[in-house]
Amino acid sequence: LEEAVTRLAEAQSRTEVRVDKLEEAVTRLAEAQRRTEARVDKLEKAIAELAEAQRRTEEALGELVRVVREQNVKIERLSDIVGFGLEDIARVVLPGWLYRHLGVEMGEFRRECLSVDGKRGEVNLYGEGVMRGERVVIVGECKSRIYKRDIERFYKRVYCPVTENMDVR
């Protein structure tokens, strides 16, 4: 009986040691769970802050798009004003320049709609004159900014169609 009691006491000691280890493990797990929950809370807060920042960024981007569109309209209007100003200047200056440099005697320039092979188009400057005894027609386009494609398009409009089919109105 003594031997059985001794074995039971030893088993009880081992059980207590194991229970102590289990308690320590449970305590560590509980602490790890608290740390995990704290990290999840921080992540949730960070995600909410990011969502708010994204919302503000989208609002600011929408405002920027609106402002850029308004500026484009203003720039187009300004370009029209400059373009009309260039036409006015050209109408005054071009006849004298043509006379001095090319010997062209001519009247005033005007805007004109032309029809070439059934296609209608408007030119900024149209004028008729005389050069070395022959009738000449001067056609011009005013641009505040000019690009290669503008020159090519103008050239095709003026020189590529058969000019005898041109109907000036």
PDB file of C-alpha atoms in Angstrom:
ATOM      1  CA  LEU A   1       0.000   0.000   0.000  1.00  0.00           C
ATOM      2  CA  GLU A   2       2.870   2.290   0.825  1.00  0.00           C
ATOM      3  CA  GLU A   3       4.336   1.649  -2.529  1.00  0.00           C
ATOM      4  CA  ALA A   4       1.045   2.444  -4.253  1.00  0.00           C
ATOM      5  CA  VAL A   5       0.668   5.657  -2.255  1.00  0.00           C
ATOM      6  CA  THR A   6       4.249   6.637  -3.207  1.00  0.00           C
ATOM      7  CA  ARG A   7       3.533   5.988  -6.876  1.00  0.00           C
ATOM      8  CA  LEU A   8       0.291   7.954  -6.605  1.00  0.00           C
ATOM      9  CA  ALA A   9       2.157  10.831  -4.954  1.00  0.00           C
ATOM     10  CA  GLU A  10       4.775  10.764  -7.713  1.00  0.00           C
ATOM     11  CA  ALA A  11       2.026  10.665 -10.357  1.00  0.00           C
ATOM     12  CA  GLN A  12       0.322  13.543  -8.568  1.00  0.00           C
ATOM     13  CA  SER A  13       3.591  15.536  -8.664  1.00  0.00           C
ATOM     14  CA  ARG A  14       4.039  14.834 -12.336  1.00  0.00           C
ATOM     15  CA  THR A  15       0.416  15.819 -12.975  1.00  0.00           C
ATOM     16  CA  GLU A  16       0.907  19.061 -11.061  1.00  0.00           C
ATOM     17  CA  VAL A  17       4.043  19.807 -13.092  1.00  0.00           C
ATOM     18  CA  ARG A  18       2.141  19.126 -16.299  1.00  0.00           C
ATOM     19  CA  VAL A  19      -0.807  21.258 -15.136  1.00  0.00           C
ATOM     20  CA  ASP A  20       1.624  24.060 -14.273  1.00  0.00           C
ATOM     21  CA  LYS A  21       3.101  23.776 -17.771  1.00  0.00           C
ATOM     22  CA  LEU A  22      -0.378  23.791 -19.289  1.00  0.00           C
ATOM     23  CA  GLU A  23      -1.308  26.862 -17.220  1.00  0.00           C
ATOM     24  CA  GLU A  24       1.837  28.613 -18.457  1.00  0.00           C
ATOM     25  CA  ALA A  25       1.024  27.617 -22.048  1.00  0.00           C
ATOM     26  CA  VAL A  26      -2.579  28.857 -21.682  1.00  0.00           C
ATOM     27  CA  THR A  27      -1.298  32.117 -20.166  1.00  0.00           C
ATOM     28  CA  ARG A  28       1.127  32.566 -23.087  1.00  0.00           C
ATOM     29  CA  LEU A  29      -1.652  31.791 -25.576  1.00  0.00           C
ATOM     30  CA  ALA A  30      -3.989  34.265 -23.887  1.00  0.00           C
ATOM     31  CA  GLU A  31      -1.277  36.952 -24.016  1.00  0.00           C
ATOM     32  CA  ALA A  32      -0.566  36.154 -27.687  1.00  0.00           C
ATOM     33  CA  GLN A  33      -4.310  36.404 -28.382  1.00  0.00           C
ATOM     34  CA  ARG A  34      -4.450  39.840 -26.696  1.00  0.00           C
ATOM     35  CA  ARG A  35      -1.465  41.014 -28.772  1.00  0.00           C
ATOM     36  CA  THR A  36      -3.086  39.654 -31.949  1.00  0.00           C
ATOM     37  CA  GLU A  37      -6.347  41.435 -31.141  1.00  0.00           C
ATOM     38  CA  ALA A  38      -4.434  44.682 -30.514  1.00  0.00           C
ATOM     39  CA  ARG A  39      -2.670  44.316 -33.869  1.00  0.00           C
ATOM     40  CA  VAL A  40      -5.993  43.598 -35.619  1.00  0.00           C
ATOM     41  CA  ASP A  41      -7.462  46.722 -33.987  1.00  0.00           C
ATOM     42  CA  LYS A  42      -4.491  48.764 -35.257  1.00  0.00           C
ATOM     43  CA  LEU A  43      -4.909  47.287 -38.747  1.00  0.00           C
ATOM     44  CA  GLU A  44      -8.636  48.073 -38.751  1.00  0.00           C
ATOM     45  CA  LYS A  45      -7.875  51.668 -37.752  1.00  0.00           C
ATOM     46  CA  ALA A  46      -5.153  51.951 -40.439  1.00  0.00           C
ATOM     47  CA  ILE A  47      -7.528  50.552 -43.092  1.00  0.00           C
ATOM     48  CA  ALA A  48     -10.225  53.045 -42.051  1.00  0.00           C
ATOM     49  CA  GLU A  49      -7.676  55.887 -42.288  1.00  0.00           C
ATOM     50  CA  LEU A  50      -6.551  54.667 -45.721  1.00  0.00           C
ATOM     51  CA  ALA A  51     -10.160  54.492 -46.912  1.00  0.00           C
ATOM     52  CA  GLU A  52     -10.723  58.065 -45.736  1.00  0.00           C
ATOM     53  CA  ALA A  53      -7.501  59.220 -47.416  1.00  0.00           C
ATOM     54  CA  GLN A  54      -8.606  57.473 -50.633  1.00  0.00           C
ATOM     55  CA  ARG A  55     -11.984  59.230 -50.459  1.00  0.00           C
ATOM     56  CA  ARG A  56     -10.288  62.622 -50.021  1.00  0.00           C
ATOM     57  CA  THR A  57      -7.880  61.836 -52.875  1.00  0.00           C
ATOM     58  CA  GLU A  58     -10.772  60.940 -55.181  1.00  0.00           C
ATOM     59  CA  GLU A  59     -12.568  64.180 -54.242  1.00  0.00           C
ATOM     60  CA  ALA A  60      -9.411  66.201 -54.895  1.00  0.00           C
ATOM     61  CA  LEU A  61      -8.876  64.413 -58.212  1.00  0.00           C
ATOM     62  CA  GLY A  62     -12.468  65.143 -59.225  1.00  0.00           C
ATOM     63  CA  GLU A  63     -11.941  68.818 -58.384  1.00  0.00           C
ATOM     64  CA  LEU A  64      -8.685  68.825 -60.358  1.00  0.00           C
ATOM     65  CA  VAL A  65     -10.433  67.315 -63.395  1.00  0.00           C
ATOM     66  CA  ARG A  66     -13.153  69.984 -63.134  1.00  0.00           C
ATOM     67  CA  VAL A  67     -10.568  72.787 -62.929  1.00  0.00           C
ATOM     68  CA  VAL A  68      -8.576  71.390 -65.879  1.00  0.00           C
ATOM     69  CA  ARG A  69     -11.739  71.213 -67.980  1.00  0.00           C
ATOM     70  CA  GLU A  70     -12.580  74.817 -67.098  1.00  0.00           C
ATOM     71  CA  GLN A  71      -9.034  75.876 -67.979  1.00  0.00           C
ATOM     72  CA  ASN A  72      -9.258  74.088 -71.325  1.00  0.00           C
ATOM     73  CA  VAL A  73     -12.431  76.031 -72.138  1.00  0.00           C
ATOM     74  CA  LYS A  74     -10.732  79.292 -71.150  1.00  0.00           C
ATOM     75  CA  ILE A  75      -7.649  78.434 -73.213  1.00  0.00           C
ATOM     76  CA  GLU A  76      -9.814  77.607 -76.239  1.00  0.00           C
ATOM     77  CA  ARG A  77     -11.596  80.949 -75.880  1.00  0.00           C
ATOM     78  CA  LEU A  78      -8.271  82.761 -75.532  1.00  0.00           C
ATOM     79  CA  SER A  79      -6.926  80.901 -78.572  1.00  0.00           C
ATOM     80  CA  ASP A  80      -9.968  82.046 -80.564  1.00  0.00           C
ATOM     81  CA  ILE A  81      -9.386  85.633 -79.457  1.00  0.00           C
ATOM     82  CA  VAL A  82      -5.687  85.422 -80.392  1.00  0.00           C
ATOM     83  CA  GLY A  83      -6.580  83.767 -83.679  1.00  0.00           C
ATOM     84  CA  PHE A  84      -9.033  86.517 -84.586  1.00  0.00           C
ATOM     85  CA  GLY A  85      -6.407  89.074 -83.554  1.00  0.00           C
ATOM     86  CA  LEU A  86      -3.890  87.436 -85.860  1.00  0.00           C
ATOM     87  CA  GLU A  87      -6.397  87.558 -88.711  1.00  0.00           C
ATOM     88  CA  ASP A  88      -6.992  91.250 -88.118  1.00  0.00           C
ATOM     89  CA  ILE A  89      -3.246  91.938 -88.102  1.00  0.00           C
ATOM     90  CA  ALA A  90      -2.697  89.849 -91.233  1.00  0.00           C
ATOM     91  CA  ARG A  91      -5.483  91.656 -93.096  1.00  0.00           C
ATOM     92  CA  VAL A  92      -3.689  94.944 -92.472  1.00  0.00           C
ATOM     93  CA  VAL A  93      -0.047  93.871 -92.855  1.00  0.00           C
ATOM     94  CA  LEU A  94      -0.168  91.182 -95.555  1.00  0.00           C
ATOM     95  CA  PRO A  95      -1.127  93.324 -98.593  1.00  0.00           C
ATOM     96  CA  GLY A  96       1.892  95.610 -98.041  1.00  0.00           C
ATOM     97  CA  TRP A  97       4.207  92.671 -97.449  1.00  0.00           C
ATOM     98  CA  LEU A  98       3.019  90.919-100.623  1.00  0.00           C
ATOM     99  CA  TYR A  99       3.535  94.110-102.636  1.00  0.00           C
ATOM    100  CA  ARG A 100       7.048  94.771-101.274  1.00  0.00           C
ATOM    101  CA  HIS A 101       8.314  91.195-101.493  1.00  0.00           C
ATOM    102  CA  LEU A 102       6.401  89.670-104.417  1.00  0.00           C
ATOM    103  CA  GLY A 103       5.029  92.645-106.327  1.00  0.00           C
ATOM    104  CA  VAL A 104       1.424  91.568-105.752  1.00  0.00           C
ATOM    105  CA  GLU A 105      -1.112  94.384-105.972  1.00  0.00           C
ATOM    106  CA  MET A 106      -4.271  93.442-104.200  1.00  0.00           C
ATOM    107  CA  GLY A 107      -7.347  94.565-102.348  1.00  0.00           C
ATOM    108  CA  GLU A 108      -8.417  93.556 -98.865  1.00  0.00           C
ATOM    109  CA  PHE A 109      -8.464  90.098 -97.356  1.00  0.00           C
ATOM    110  CA  ARG A 110     -11.641  88.517 -96.023  1.00  0.00           C
ATOM    111  CA  ARG A 111     -12.859  85.231 -94.566  1.00  0.00           C
ATOM    112  CA  GLU A 112     -14.196  83.019 -97.305  1.00  0.00           C
ATOM    113  CA  CYS A 113     -15.975  79.698 -97.705  1.00  0.00           C
ATOM    114  CA  LEU A 114     -14.539  77.644-100.550  1.00  0.00           C
ATOM    115  CA  SER A 115     -15.953  74.578-102.204  1.00  0.00           C
ATOM    116  CA  VAL A 116     -13.507  72.139-103.784  1.00  0.00           C
ATOM    117  CA  ASP A 117     -14.795  68.929-105.359  1.00  0.00           C
ATOM    118  CA  GLY A 118     -18.002  69.254-103.352  1.00  0.00           C
ATOM    119  CA  LYS A 119     -16.184  69.744-100.052  1.00  0.00           C
ATOM    120  CA  ARG A 120     -16.704  73.050 -98.292  1.00  0.00           C
ATOM    121  CA  GLY A 121     -14.183  74.738 -96.052  1.00  0.00           C
ATOM    122  CA  GLU A 122     -13.551  78.152 -94.588  1.00  0.00           C
ATOM    123  CA  VAL A 123     -10.255  80.019 -94.873  1.00  0.00           C
ATOM    124  CA  ASN A 124      -9.237  82.902 -92.627  1.00  0.00           C
ATOM    125  CA  LEU A 125      -7.698  85.019 -95.405  1.00  0.00           C
ATOM    126  CA  TYR A 126      -8.847  85.208 -99.002  1.00  0.00           C
ATOM    127  CA  GLY A 127      -7.816  87.926-101.383  1.00  0.00           C
ATOM    128  CA  GLU A 128      -7.494  88.532-105.103  1.00  0.00           C
ATOM    129  CA  GLY A 129      -4.793  90.578-106.756  1.00  0.00           C
ATOM    130  CA  VAL A 130      -2.479  91.019-109.717  1.00  0.00           C
ATOM    131  CA  MET A 131       1.135  89.907-110.019  1.00  0.00           C
ATOM    132  CA  ARG A 132       3.135  90.719-113.184  1.00  0.00           C
ATOM    133  CA  GLY A 133      -0.110  91.378-115.038  1.00  0.00           C
ATOM    134  CA  GLU A 134      -1.781  88.078-114.065  1.00  0.00           C
ATOM    135  CA  ARG A 135      -4.656  87.544-111.690  1.00  0.00           C
ATOM    136  CA  VAL A 136      -3.629  85.777-108.465  1.00  0.00           C
ATOM    137  CA  VAL A 137      -5.574  84.466-105.499  1.00  0.00           C
ATOM    138  CA  ILE A 138      -4.013  84.515-102.038  1.00  0.00           C
ATOM    139  CA  VAL A 139      -5.389  82.056 -99.507  1.00  0.00           C
ATOM    140  CA  GLY A 140      -4.179  82.029 -95.914  1.00  0.00           C
ATOM    141  CA  GLU A 141      -4.894  80.449 -92.590  1.00  0.00           C
ATOM    142  CA  CYS A 142      -4.102  82.098 -89.241  1.00  0.00           C
ATOM    143  CA  LYS A 143      -3.032  80.026 -86.270  1.00  0.00           C
ATOM    144  CA  SER A 144      -1.756  81.059 -82.856  1.00  0.00           C
ATOM    145  CA  ARG A 145       0.167  77.761 -82.735  1.00  0.00           C
ATOM    146  CA  ILE A 146       1.078  75.863 -85.842  1.00  0.00           C
ATOM    147  CA  TYR A 147       2.012  72.228 -86.182  1.00  0.00           C
ATOM    148  CA  LYS A 148       3.298  70.162 -89.067  1.00  0.00           C
ATOM    149  CA  ARG A 149      -0.109  68.492 -89.485  1.00  0.00           C
ATOM    150  CA  ASP A 150      -1.707  71.971 -89.870  1.00  0.00           C
ATOM    151  CA  ILE A 151       0.653  72.818 -92.723  1.00  0.00           C
ATOM    152  CA  GLU A 152       0.111  69.443 -94.396  1.00  0.00           C
ATOM    153  CA  ARG A 153      -3.682  69.740 -94.116  1.00  0.00           C
ATOM    154  CA  PHE A 154      -3.619  73.294 -95.515  1.00  0.00           C
ATOM    155  CA  TYR A 155      -1.298  72.240 -98.348  1.00  0.00           C
ATOM    156  CA  LYS A 156      -3.621  69.368 -99.287  1.00  0.00           C
ATOM    157  CA  ARG A 157      -6.628  71.675 -99.225  1.00  0.00           C
ATOM    158  CA  VAL A 158      -4.993  74.265-101.465  1.00  0.00           C
ATOM    159  CA  TYR A 159      -2.618  72.440-103.809  1.00  0.00           C
ATOM    160  CA  CYS A 160      -3.867  68.892-104.101  1.00  0.00           C
ATOM    161  CA  PRO A 161      -7.376  69.419-105.506  1.00  0.00           C
ATOM    162  CA  VAL A 162      -7.806  70.510-109.063  1.00  0.00           C
ATOM    163  CA  THR A 163      -8.046  74.290-108.749  1.00  0.00           C
ATOM    164  CA  GLU A 164     -10.235  74.665-111.835  1.00  0.00           C
ATOM    165  CA  ASN A 165     -13.042  72.954-109.887  1.00  0.00           C
ATOM    166  CA  MET A 166     -12.855  75.582-107.170  1.00  0.00           C
ATOM    167  CA  ASP A 167     -16.060  77.521-106.613  1.00  0.00           C
ATOM    168  CA  VAL A 168     -15.547  80.657-104.532  1.00  0.00           C
ATOM    169  CA  ARG A 169     -18.563  82.180-102.788  1.00  0.00           C
TER     170      ARG A 169
END
